[in-house]
XYZ file of C-alpha atoms in Angstrom:
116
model
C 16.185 -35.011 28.815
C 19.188 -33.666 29.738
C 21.529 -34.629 27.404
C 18.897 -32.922 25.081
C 19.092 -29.561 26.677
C 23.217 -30.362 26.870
C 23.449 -31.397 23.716
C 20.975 -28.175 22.726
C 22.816 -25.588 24.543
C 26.458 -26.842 23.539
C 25.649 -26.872 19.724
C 23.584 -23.882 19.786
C 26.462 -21.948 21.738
C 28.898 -22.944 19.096
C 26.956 -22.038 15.939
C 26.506 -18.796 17.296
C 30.025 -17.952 17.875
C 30.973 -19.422 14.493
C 28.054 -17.089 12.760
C 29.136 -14.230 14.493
C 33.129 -14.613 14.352
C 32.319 -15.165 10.345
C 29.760 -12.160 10.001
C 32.645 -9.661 11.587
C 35.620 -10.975 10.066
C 35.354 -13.879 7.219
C 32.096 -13.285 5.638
C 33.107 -15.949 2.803
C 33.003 -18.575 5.066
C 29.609 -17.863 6.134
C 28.365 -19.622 2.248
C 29.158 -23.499 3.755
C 26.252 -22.614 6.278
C 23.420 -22.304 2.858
C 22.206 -23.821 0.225
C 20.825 -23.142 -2.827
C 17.117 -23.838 -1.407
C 17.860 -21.578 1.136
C 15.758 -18.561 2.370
C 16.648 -15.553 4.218
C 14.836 -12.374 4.951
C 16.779 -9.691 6.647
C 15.175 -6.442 7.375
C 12.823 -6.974 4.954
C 15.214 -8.387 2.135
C 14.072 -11.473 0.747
C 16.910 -13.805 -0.419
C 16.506 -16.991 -1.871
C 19.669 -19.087 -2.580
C 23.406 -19.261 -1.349
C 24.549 -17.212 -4.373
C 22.276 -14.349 -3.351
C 22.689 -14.710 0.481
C 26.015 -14.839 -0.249
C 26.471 -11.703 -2.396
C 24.212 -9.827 -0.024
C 26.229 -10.560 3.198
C 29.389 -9.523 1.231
C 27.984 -6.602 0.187
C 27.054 -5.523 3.823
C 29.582 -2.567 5.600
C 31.818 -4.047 7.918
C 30.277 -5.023 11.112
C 30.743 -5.596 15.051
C 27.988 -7.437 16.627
C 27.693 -7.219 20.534
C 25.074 -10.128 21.806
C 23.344 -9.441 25.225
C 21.528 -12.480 25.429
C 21.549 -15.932 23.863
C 18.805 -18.739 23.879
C 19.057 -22.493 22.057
C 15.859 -24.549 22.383
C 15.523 -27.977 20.928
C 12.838 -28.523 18.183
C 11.340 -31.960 17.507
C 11.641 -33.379 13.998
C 8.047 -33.528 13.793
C 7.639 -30.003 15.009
C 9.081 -28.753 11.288
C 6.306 -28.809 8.906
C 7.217 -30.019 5.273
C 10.841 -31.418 6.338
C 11.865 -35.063 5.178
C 14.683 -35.310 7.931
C 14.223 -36.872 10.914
C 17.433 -35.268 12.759
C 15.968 -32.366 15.869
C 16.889 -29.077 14.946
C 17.803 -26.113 17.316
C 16.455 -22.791 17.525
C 19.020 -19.996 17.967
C 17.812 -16.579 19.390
C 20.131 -13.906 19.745
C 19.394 -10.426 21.230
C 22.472 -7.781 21.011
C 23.680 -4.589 19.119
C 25.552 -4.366 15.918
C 27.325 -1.519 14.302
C 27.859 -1.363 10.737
C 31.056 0.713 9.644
C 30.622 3.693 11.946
C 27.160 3.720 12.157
C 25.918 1.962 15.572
C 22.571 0.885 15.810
C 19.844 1.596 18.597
C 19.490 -0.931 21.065
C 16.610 -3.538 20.847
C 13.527 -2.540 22.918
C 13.242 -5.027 25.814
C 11.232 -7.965 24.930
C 9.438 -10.712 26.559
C 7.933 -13.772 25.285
C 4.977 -16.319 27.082
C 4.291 -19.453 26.042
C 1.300 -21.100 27.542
């Protein structure tokens, strides 16, 4: 079990600071992390596709993201309905600010979450 959580923690860590580094300062290499089957929705804009994640993500201001918290939890193969692959997956949550140009956004309420 524990070189699940170390294996979880260490790859989940990385991704994260590769997304973010890309997001603030390279958005073009941020298209080798989709697909063309992939789907995004961010605040409420669907995107389907690396072409249109892609364009959308370009056409964002530029941005500074601050994280306050970061959690990376394995996820069993079987756990992912409708996927072929039988590699484990991680889930990535990130909690944190970001400012756009010169327009900083509020701070995320606090948050908790159960699970039972």
């Amino acid at each position: 079990m524990t070189d699940i959580v170390s294996i979880t923690s260490e790859g989940g860590e990385a991704f994260f600071r590769h997304y973010y580094s890309y997001l603030d300062t390279s958005r073009q290499n941020l298209k080798h992390l989709y697909h063309e089957e992939s789907k995004v929705v961010w605040n409420g804009n669907s995107l389907h596709g690396r072409t249109n994640v892609e364009r959308f993500l370009t056409d964002l201001p530029s941005s500074t993201h601050k994280p306050y918290s970061l959690d990376c939890q394995p996820i069993a193969p079987q756990a992912a309905a409708g996927q072929e692959s039988a590699d484990p997956m991680i889930l990535v949550s990130v909690m944190g600010s970001v400012q756009f140009g010169s327009i900083e956004a509020s701070p995320p309420p606090p948050s908790k979450a159960f699970c039972q």
